mmCIF file of C-alpha atoms in Angstrom:
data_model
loop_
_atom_site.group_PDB
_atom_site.id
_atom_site.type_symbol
_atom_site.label_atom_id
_atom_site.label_comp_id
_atom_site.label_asym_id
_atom_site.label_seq_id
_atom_site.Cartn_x
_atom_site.Cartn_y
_atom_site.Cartn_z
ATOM 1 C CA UNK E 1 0.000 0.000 0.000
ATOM 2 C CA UNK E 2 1.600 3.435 -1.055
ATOM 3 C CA UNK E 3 1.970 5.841 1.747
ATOM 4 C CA UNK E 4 -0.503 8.385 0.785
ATOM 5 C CA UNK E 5 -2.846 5.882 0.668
ATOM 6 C CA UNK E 6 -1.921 4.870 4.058
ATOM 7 C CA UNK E 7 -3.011 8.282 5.504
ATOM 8 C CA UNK E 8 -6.085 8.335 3.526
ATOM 9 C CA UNK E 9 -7.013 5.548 5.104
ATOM 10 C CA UNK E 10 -5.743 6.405 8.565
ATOM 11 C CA UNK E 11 -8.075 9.955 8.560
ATOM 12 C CA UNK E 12 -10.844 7.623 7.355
ATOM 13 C CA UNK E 13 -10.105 5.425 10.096
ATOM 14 C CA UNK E 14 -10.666 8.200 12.993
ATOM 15 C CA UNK E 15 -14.066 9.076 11.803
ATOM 16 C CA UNK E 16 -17.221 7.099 11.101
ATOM 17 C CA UNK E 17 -19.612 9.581 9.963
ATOM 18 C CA UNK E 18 -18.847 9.951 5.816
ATOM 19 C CA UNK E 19 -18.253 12.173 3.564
ATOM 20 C CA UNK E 20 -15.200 13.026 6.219
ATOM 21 C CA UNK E 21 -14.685 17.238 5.940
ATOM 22 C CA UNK E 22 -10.991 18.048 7.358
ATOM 23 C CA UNK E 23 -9.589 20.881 7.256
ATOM 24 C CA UNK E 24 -5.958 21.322 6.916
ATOM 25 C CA UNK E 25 -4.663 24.694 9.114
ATOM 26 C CA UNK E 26 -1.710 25.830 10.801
ATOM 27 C CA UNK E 27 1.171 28.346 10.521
ATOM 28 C CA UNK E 28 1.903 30.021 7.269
ATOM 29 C CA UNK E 29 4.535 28.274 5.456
ATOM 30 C CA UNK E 30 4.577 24.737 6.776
ATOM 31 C CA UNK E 31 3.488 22.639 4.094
ATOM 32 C CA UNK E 32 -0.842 22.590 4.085
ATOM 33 C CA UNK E 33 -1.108 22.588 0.866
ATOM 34 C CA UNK E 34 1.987 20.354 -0.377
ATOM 35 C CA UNK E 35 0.034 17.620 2.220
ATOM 36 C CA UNK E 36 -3.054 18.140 0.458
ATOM 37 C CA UNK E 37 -1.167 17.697 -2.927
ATOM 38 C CA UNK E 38 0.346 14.405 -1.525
ATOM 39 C CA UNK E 39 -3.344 12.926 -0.762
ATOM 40 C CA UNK E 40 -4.567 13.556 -3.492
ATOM 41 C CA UNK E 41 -1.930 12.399 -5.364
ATOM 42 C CA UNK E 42 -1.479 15.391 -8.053
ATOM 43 C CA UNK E 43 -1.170 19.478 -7.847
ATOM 44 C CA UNK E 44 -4.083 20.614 -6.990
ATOM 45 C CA UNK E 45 -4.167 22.855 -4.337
ATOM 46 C CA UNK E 46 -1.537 25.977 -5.159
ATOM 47 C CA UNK E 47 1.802 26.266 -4.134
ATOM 48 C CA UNK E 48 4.087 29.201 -4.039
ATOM 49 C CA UNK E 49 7.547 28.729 -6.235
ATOM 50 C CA UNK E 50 9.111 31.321 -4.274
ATOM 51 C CA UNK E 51 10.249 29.564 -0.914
ATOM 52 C CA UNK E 52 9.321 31.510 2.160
ATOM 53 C CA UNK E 53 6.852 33.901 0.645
ATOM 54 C CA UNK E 54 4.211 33.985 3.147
ATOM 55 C CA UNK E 55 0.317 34.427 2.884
ATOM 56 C CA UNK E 56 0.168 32.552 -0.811
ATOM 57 C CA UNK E 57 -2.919 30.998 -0.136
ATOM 58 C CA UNK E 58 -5.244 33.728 0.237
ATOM 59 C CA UNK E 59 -9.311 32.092 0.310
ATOM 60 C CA UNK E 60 -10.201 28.513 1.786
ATOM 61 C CA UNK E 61 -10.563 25.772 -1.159
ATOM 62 C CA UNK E 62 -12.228 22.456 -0.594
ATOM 63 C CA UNK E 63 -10.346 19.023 -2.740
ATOM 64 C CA UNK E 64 -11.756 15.992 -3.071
ATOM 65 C CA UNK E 65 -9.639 13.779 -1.869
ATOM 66 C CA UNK E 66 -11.869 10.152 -2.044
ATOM 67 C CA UNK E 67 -15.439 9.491 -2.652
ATOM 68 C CA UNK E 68 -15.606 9.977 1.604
ATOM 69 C CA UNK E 69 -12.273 12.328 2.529
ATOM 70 C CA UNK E 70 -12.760 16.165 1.349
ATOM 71 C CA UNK E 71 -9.698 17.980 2.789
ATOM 72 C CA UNK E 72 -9.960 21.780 3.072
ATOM 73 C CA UNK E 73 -6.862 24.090 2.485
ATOM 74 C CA UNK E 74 -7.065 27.454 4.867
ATOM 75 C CA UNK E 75 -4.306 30.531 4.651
ATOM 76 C CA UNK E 76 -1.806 30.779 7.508
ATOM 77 C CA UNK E 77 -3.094 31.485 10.772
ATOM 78 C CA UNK E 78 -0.579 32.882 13.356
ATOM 79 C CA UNK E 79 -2.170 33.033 17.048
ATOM 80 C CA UNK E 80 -3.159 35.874 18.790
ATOM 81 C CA UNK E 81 -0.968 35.662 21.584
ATOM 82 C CA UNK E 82 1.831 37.290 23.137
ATOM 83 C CA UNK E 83 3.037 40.618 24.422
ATOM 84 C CA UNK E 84 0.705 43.912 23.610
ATOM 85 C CA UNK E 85 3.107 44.170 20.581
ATOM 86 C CA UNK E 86 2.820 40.702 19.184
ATOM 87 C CA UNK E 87 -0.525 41.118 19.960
ATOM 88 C CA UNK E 88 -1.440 44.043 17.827
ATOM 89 C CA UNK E 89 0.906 42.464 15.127
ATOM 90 C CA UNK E 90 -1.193 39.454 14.726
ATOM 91 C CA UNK E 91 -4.138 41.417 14.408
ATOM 92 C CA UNK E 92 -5.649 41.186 18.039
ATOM 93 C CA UNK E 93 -8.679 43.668 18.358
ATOM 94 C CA UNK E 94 -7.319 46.786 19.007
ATOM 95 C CA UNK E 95 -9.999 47.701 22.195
ATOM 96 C CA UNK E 96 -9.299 44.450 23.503
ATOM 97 C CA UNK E 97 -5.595 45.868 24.045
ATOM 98 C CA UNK E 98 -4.860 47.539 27.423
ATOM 99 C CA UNK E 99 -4.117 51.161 27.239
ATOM 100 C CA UNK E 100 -0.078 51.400 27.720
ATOM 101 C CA UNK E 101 0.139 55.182 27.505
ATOM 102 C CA UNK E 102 -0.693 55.303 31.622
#
């Protein structure tokens, strides 16, 4: 059994209510889409050529994977956590921030 098939197999394995809807999320950069691409066998979802260019995928996109896996490739998300600095980076609410100017 190839190996992609393998981890088909092994997502189908966790769930028993089918058509199985994952979706794939995590830092920006680390591969989403290239693991989508590997289930399905073939280039589907879009990859940046330019290594390290962040935010290429820009809109979520469903691929059918099986008949029963759908896998669903999300931008980047970075968490919301940190100092007030990091914080307002990452796009925390700005009146959620405390007021550092007392």
């Amino acid at each position: 059994m190839h190996g992609n098939e393998r981890a088909r197999k092994a997502i189908a394995s966790l769930v028993n209510k089918r058509p199985i809807i994952v979706a794939v999320i995590g830092y920006p950069k680390t591969g989403k889409s290239t693991i989508i691409n590997a289930l399905k066998d073939g280039g589907s979802a879009s990859t940046s050529s330019i290594p390290r260019s962040p935010g290429y995928t820009k809109s979520f996109s469903m691929y059918c994977i099986s008949e029963n896996l759908r896998l669903i490739d999300t931008p980047g998300t970075i968490p919301i956590e940190g100092d007030e600095l990091k914080k307002t980076i990452r796009g925390y609410l700005p009146e959620k921030l405390r007021d550092l100017s007392s």
